[in-house]
C-alpha positions as protocol buffer text, in pm:
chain_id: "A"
residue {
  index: 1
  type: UNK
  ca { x: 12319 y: -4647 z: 3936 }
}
residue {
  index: 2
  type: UNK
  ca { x: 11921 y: -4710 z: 3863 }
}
residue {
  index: 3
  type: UNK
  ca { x: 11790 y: -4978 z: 3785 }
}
residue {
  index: 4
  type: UNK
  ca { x: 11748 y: -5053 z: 3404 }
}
residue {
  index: 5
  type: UNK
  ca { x: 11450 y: -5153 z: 3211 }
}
residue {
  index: 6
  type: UNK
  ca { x: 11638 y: -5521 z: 3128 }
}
residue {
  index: 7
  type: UNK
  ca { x: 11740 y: -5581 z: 3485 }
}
residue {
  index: 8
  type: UNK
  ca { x: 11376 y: -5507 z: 3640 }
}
residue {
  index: 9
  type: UNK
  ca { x: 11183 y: -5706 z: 3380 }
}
residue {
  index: 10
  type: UNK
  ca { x: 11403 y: -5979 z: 3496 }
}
residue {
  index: 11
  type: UNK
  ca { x: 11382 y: -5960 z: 3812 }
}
residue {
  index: 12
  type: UNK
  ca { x: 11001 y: -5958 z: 3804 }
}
residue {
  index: 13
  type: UNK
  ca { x: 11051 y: -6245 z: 3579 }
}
residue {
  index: 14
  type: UNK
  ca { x: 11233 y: -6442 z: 3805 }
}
residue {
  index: 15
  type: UNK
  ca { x: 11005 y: -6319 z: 4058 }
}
residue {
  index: 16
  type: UNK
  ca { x: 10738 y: -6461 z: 3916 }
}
residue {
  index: 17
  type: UNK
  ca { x: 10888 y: -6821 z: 3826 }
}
residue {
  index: 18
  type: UNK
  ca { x: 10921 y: -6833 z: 4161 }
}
residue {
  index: 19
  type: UNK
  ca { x: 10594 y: -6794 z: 4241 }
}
residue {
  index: 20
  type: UNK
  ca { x: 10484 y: -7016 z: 4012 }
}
residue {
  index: 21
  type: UNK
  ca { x: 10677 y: -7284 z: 4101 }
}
residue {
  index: 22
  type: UNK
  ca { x: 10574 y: -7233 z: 4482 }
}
residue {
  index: 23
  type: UNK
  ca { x: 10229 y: -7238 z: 4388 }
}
residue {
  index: 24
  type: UNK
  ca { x: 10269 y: -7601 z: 4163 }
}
residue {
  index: 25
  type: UNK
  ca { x: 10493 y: -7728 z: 4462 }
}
residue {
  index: 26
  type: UNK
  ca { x: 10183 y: -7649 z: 4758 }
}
residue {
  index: 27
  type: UNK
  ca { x: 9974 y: -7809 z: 4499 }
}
residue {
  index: 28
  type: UNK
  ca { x: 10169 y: -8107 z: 4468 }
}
residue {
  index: 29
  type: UNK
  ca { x: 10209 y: -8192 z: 4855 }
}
residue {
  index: 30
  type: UNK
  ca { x: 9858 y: -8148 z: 4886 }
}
residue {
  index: 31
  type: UNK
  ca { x: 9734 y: -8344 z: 4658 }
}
residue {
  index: 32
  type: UNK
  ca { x: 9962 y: -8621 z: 4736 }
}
residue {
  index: 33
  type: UNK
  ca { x: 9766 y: -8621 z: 5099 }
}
residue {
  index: 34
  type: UNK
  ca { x: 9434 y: -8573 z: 4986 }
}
residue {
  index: 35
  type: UNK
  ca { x: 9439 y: -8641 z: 4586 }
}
residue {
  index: 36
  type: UNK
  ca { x: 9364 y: -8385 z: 4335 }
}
residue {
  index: 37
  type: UNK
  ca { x: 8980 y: -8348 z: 4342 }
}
residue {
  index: 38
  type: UNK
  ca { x: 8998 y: -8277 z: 4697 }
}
residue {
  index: 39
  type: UNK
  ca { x: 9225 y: -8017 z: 4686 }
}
residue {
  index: 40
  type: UNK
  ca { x: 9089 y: -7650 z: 4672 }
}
residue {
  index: 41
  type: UNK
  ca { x: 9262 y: -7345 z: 4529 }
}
residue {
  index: 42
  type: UNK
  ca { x: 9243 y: -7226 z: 4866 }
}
residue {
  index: 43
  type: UNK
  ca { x: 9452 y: -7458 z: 4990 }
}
residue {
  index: 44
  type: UNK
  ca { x: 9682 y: -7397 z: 4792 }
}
residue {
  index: 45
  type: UNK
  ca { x: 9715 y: -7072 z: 4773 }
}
residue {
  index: 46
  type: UNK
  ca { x: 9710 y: -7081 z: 5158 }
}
residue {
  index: 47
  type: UNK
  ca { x: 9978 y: -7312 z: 5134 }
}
residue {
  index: 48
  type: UNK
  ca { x: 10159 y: -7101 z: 4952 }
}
residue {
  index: 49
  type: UNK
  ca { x: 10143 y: -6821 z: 5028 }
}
residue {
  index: 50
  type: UNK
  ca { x: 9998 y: -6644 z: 4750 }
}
residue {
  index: 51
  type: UNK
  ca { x: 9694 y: -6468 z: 4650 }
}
residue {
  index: 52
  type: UNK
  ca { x: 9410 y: -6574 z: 4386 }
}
residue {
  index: 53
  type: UNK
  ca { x: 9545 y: -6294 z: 4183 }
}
residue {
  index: 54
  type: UNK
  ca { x: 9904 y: -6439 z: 4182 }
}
residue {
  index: 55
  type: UNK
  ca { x: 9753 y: -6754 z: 4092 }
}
residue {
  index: 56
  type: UNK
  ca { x: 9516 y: -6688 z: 3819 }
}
residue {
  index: 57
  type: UNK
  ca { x: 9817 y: -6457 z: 3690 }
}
residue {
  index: 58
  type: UNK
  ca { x: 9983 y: -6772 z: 3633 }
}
residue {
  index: 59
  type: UNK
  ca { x: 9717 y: -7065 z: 3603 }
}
residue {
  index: 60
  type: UNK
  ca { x: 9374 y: -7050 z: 3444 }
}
residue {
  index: 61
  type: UNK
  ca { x: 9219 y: -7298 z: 3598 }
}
residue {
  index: 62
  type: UNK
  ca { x: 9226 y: -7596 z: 3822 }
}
residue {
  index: 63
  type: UNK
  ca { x: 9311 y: -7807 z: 3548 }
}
residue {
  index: 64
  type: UNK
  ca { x: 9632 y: -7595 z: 3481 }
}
residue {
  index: 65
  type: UNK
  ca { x: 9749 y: -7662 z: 3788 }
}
residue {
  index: 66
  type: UNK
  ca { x: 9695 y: -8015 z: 3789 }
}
residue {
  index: 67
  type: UNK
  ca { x: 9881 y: -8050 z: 3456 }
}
residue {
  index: 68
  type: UNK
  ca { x: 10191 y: -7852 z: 3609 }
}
residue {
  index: 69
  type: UNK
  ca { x: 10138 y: -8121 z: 3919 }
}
residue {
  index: 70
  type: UNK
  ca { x: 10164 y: -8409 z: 3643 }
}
residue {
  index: 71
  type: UNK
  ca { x: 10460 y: -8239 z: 3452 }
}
residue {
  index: 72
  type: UNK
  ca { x: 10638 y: -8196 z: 3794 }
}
residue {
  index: 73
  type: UNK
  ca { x: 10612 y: -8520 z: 3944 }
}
residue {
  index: 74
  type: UNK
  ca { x: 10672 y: -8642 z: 3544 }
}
residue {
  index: 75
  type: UNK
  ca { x: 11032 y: -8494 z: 3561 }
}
residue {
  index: 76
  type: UNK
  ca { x: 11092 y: -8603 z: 3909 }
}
residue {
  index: 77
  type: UNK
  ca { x: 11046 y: -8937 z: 3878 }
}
residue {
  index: 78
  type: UNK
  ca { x: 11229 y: -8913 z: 3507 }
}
residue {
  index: 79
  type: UNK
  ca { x: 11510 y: -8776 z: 3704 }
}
residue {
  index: 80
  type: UNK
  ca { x: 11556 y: -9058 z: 3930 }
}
residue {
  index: 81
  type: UNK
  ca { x: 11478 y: -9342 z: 3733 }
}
residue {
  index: 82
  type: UNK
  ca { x: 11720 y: -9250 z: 3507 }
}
residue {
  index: 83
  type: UNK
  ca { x: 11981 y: -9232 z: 3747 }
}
residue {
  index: 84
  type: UNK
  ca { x: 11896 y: -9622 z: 3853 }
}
residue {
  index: 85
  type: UNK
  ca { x: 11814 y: -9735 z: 3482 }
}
residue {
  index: 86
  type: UNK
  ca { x: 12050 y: -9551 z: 3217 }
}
residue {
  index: 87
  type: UNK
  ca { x: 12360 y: -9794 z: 3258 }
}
residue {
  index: 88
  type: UNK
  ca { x: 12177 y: -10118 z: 3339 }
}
residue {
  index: 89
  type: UNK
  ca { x: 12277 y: -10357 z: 3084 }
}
residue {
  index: 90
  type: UNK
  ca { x: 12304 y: -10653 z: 3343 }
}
residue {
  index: 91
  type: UNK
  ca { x: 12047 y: -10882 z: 3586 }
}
residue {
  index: 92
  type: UNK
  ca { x: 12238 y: -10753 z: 3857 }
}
residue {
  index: 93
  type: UNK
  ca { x: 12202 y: -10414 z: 3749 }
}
residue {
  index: 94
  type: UNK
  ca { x: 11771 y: -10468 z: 3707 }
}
residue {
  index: 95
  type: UNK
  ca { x: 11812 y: -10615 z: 4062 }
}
residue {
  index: 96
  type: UNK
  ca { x: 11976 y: -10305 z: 4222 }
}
residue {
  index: 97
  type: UNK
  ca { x: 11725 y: -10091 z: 4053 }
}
residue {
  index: 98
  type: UNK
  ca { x: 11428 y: -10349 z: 4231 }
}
residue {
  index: 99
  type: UNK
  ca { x: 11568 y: -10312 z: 4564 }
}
residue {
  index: 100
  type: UNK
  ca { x: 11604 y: -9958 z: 4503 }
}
residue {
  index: 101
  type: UNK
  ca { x: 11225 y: -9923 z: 4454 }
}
residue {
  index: 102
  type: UNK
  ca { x: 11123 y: -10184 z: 4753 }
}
residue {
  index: 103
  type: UNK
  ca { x: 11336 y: -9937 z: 4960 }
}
residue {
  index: 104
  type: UNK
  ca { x: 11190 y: -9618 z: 4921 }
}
residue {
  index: 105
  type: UNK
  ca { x: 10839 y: -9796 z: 4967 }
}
residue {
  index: 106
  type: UNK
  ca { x: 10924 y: -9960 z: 5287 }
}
residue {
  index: 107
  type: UNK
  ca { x: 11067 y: -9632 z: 5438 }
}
residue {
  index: 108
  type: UNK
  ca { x: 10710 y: -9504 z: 5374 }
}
residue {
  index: 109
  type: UNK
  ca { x: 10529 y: -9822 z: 5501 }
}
residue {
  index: 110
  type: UNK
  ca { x: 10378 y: -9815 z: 5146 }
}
residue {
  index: 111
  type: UNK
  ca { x: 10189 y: -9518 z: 5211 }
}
residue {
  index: 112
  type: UNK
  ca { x: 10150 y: -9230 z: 4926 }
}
residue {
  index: 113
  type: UNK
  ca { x: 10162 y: -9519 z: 4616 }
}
residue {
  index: 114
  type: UNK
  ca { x: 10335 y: -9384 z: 4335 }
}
residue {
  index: 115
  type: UNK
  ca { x: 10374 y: -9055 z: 4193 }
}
residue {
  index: 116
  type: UNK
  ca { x: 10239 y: -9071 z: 3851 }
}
residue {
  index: 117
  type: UNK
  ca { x: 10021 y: -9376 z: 3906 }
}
residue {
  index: 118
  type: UNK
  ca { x: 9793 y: -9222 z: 4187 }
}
residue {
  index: 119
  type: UNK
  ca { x: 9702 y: -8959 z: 3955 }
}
residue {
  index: 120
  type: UNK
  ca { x: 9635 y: -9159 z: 3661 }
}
residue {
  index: 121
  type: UNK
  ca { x: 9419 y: -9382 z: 3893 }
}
residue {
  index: 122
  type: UNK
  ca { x: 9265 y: -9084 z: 3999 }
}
residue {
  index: 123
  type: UNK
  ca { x: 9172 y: -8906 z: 3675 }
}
residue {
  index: 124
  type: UNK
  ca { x: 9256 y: -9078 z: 3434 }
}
residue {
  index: 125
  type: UNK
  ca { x: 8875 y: -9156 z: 3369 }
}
residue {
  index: 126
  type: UNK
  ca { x: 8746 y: -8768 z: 3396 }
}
residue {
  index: 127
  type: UNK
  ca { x: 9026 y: -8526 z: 3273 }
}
residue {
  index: 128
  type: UNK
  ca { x: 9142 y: -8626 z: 2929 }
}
residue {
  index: 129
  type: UNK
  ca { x: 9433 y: -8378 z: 2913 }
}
residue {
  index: 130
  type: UNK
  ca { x: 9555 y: -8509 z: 3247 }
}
residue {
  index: 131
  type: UNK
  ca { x: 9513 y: -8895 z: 3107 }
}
residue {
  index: 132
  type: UNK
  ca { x: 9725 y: -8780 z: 2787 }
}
residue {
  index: 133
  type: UNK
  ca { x: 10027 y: -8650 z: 3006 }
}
residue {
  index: 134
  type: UNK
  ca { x: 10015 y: -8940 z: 3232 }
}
residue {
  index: 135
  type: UNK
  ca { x: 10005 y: -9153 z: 2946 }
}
residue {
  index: 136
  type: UNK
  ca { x: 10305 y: -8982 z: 2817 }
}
residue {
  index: 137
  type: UNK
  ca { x: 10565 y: -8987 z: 3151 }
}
residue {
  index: 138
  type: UNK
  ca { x: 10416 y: -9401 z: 3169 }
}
residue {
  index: 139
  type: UNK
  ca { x: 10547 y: -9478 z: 2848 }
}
residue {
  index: 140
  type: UNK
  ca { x: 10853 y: -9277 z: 2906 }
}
residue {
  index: 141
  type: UNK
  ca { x: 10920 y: -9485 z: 3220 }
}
residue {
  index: 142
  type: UNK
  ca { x: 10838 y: -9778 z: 3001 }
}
residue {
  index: 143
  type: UNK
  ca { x: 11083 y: -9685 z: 2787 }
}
residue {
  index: 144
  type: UNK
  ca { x: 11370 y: -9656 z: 3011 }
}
residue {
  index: 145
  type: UNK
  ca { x: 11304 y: -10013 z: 3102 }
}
residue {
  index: 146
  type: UNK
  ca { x: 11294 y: -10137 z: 2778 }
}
residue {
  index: 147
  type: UNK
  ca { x: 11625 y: -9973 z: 2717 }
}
residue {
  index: 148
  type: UNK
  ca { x: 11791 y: -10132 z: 2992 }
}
residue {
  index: 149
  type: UNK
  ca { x: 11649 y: -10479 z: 2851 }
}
residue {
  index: 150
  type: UNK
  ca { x: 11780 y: -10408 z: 2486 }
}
residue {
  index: 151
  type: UNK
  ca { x: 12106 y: -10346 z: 2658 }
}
residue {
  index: 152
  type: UNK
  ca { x: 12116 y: -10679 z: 2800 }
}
residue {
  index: 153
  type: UNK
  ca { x: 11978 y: -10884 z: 2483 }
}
residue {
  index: 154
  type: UNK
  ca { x: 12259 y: -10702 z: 2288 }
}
residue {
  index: 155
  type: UNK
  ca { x: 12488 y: -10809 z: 2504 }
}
residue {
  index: 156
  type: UNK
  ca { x: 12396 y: -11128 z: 2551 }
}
residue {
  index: 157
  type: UNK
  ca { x: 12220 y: -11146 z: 2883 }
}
residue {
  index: 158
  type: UNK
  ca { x: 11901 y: -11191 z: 2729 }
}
residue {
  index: 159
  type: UNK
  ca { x: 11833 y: -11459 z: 2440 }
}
residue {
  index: 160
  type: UNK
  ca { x: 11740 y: -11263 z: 2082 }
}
residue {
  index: 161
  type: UNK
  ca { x: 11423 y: -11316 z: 2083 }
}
residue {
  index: 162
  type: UNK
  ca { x: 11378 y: -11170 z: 2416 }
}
residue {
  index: 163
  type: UNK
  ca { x: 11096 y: -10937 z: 2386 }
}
residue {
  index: 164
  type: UNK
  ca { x: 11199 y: -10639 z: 2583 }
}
residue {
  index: 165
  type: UNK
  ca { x: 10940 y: -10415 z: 2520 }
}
residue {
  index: 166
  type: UNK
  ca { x: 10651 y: -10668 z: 2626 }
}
residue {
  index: 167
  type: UNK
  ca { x: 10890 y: -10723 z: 2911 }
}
residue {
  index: 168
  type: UNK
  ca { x: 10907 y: -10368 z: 3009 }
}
residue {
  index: 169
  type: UNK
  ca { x: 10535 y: -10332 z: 3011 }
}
residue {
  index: 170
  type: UNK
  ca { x: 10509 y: -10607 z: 3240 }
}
residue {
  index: 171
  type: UNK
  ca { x: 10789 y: -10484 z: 3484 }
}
residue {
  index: 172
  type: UNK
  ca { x: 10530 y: -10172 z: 3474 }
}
residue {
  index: 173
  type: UNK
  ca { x: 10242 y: -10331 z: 3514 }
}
residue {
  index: 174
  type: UNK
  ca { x: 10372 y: -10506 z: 3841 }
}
residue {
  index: 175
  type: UNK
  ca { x: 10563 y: -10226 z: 3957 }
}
residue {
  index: 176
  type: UNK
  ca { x: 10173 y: -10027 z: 3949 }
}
residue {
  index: 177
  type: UNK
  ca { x: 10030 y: -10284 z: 4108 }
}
residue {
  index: 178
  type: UNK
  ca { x: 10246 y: -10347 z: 4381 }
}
residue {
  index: 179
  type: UNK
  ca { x: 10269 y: -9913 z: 4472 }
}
residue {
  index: 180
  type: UNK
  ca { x: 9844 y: -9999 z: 4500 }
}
residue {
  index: 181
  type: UNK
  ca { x: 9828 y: -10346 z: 4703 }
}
residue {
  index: 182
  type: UNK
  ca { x: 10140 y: -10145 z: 4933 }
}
residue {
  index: 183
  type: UNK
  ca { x: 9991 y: -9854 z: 4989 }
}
residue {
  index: 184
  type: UNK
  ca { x: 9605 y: -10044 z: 5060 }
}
residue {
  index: 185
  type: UNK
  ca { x: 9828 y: -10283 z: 5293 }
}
residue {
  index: 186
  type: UNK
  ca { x: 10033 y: -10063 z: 5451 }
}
residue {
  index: 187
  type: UNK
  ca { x: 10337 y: -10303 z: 5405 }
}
residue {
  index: 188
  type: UNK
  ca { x: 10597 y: -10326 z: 5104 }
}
residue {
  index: 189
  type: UNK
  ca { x: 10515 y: -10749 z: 5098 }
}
residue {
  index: 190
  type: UNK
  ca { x: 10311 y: -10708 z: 4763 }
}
residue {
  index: 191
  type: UNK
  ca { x: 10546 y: -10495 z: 4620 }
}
residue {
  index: 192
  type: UNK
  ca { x: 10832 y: -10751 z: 4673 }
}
residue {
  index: 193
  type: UNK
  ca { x: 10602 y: -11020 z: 4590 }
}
residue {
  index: 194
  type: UNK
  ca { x: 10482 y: -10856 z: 4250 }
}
residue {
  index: 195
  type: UNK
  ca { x: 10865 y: -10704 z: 4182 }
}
residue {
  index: 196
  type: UNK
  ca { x: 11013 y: -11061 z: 4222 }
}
residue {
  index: 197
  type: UNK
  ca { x: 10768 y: -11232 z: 3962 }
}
residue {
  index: 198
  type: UNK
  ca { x: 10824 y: -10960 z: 3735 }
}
residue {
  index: 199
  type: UNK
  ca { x: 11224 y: -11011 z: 3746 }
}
residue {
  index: 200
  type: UNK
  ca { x: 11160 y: -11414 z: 3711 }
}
residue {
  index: 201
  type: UNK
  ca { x: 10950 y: -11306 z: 3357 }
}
residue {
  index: 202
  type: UNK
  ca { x: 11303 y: -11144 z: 3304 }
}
residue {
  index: 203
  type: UNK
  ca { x: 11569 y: -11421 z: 3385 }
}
residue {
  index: 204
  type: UNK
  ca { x: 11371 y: -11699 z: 3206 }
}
residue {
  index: 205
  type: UNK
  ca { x: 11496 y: -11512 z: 2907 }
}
residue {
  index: 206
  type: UNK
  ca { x: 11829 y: -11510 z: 3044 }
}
residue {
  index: 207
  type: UNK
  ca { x: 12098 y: -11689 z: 2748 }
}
residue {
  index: 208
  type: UNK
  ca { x: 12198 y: -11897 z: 3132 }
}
residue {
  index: 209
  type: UNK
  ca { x: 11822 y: -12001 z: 3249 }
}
C-alpha cells in the first residue's frame, strides 16, 4: 500500500527532530571542550553530520543554537537533581545529595565545571537572551533546594524561622563556586571544602544544634 500524505509528513517530521536534536547534541559536547564562543558552525555541523542547509533549516543563528545548548543542559541537570532533591525532607537526605555531587566531580578530577554555570560565566555578560535562560534553570535549581529545606522546617528538622530560601541561595552559591575552584584545581578539595560550610549554614538551624 503507498505511502499516505499523514504518514510521510511524519516521517519527515520525525526526521527532522532528529536532526535537530543531533545538531544541539554536537553543539553541546563541543562547547563543553572549548566553550561556546569558540565553537564554529562548522564544527558542528561536522560533528554532526549535517549540512549548513540542515542547520539553518532548523536554527537561525548561532545564538539559536546556543539557547537550545542552555535549554538542553537546563533539562538535564533538572532531571537529575530532581531525582536527588524531590523527597529530601531530612539532613541525611541534603547529605546524600552532597556526596552525590562531590562524586560525579571527583570522577572527572573537577574538570568540565558545571553545566549551566560555565555558560553563565561565559556569557552571561554579552548575550542577554542566553543570561535570561540561565537565570531561569539557576533559580529553578534554587528552587528545588529550597523545597527540600521547607520540607525539613515543616517537619521539624529545621527551627521556624529557618530561612530556607536565603539558605538555598547559599547552598548555590557554594555549590558554583566550588564546580570553578575544582575545575581551576583540578581536584574536588574546594568543592568538599565549600559543600561542607554550606551544609554547617544548614544544621545550625537544625531544632537539635
Amino acid at each position: 500500500m503507498p505511502e499516505t500524505q499523514n504518514e510521510l509528513d511524519r516521517r519527515l517530521t520525525a526526521r527532522g527532530v532528529a536532526t535537530r536534536a543531533r545538531i544541539v547534541a554536537a553543539a553541546d559536547e563541543l562547547m563543553s571542550l572549548k566553550g561556546a564562543a569558540a565553537t564554529t558552525l562548522d564544527e558542528v555541523t561536522a560533528g554532526s553530520g549535517t549540512s549548513k542547509s540542515q542547520f539553518y533549516r532548523h536554527f537561525s543563528d548561532k545564538s539559536a543554537l546556543v539557547q537550545a545548548v542552555i535549554a538542553l543542559r537546563g533539562s538535564r541537570v533538572m532531571e537529575r537533581e530532581e531525582q536527588y532533591l524531590r523527597r529530601v525532607d531530612s539532613l541525611r537526605g541534603l547529605d546524600r545529595w552532597r556526596r552525590a555531587v562531590i562524586q560525579r566531580v571527583t570522577v572527572r578530577r573537577g574538570a568540565l565545571g558545571c553545566e549551566l554555570g560555565s555558560l553563565s560565566t561565559e556569557l552571561s555578560d554579552r548575550d542577554e537572551d542566553a543570561r535570561i535562560d540561565l537565570d531561569a534553570h539557576l533559580t529553578a535549581w534554587i528552587s528545588l533546594l529550597a523545597d527540600a529545606l521547607e520540607r525539613m522546617r515543616a517537619n521539624g528538622t529545621l527551627r521556624p524561622e529557618a530561612d530556607t530560601q536565603a539558605l538555598a541561595t547559599g547552598i548555590m552559591a557554594a555549590l558554583q563556586g566550588g564546580y570553578v575552584l575544582a575545575q581551576a584545581a583540578r581536584d574536588p578539595g574546594p568543592m568538599e571544602i565549600a559543600l561542607e560550610l554550606a551544609m554547617a549554614s544548614v544544621q545550625a538551624q537544625a531544632t537539635s544544634a
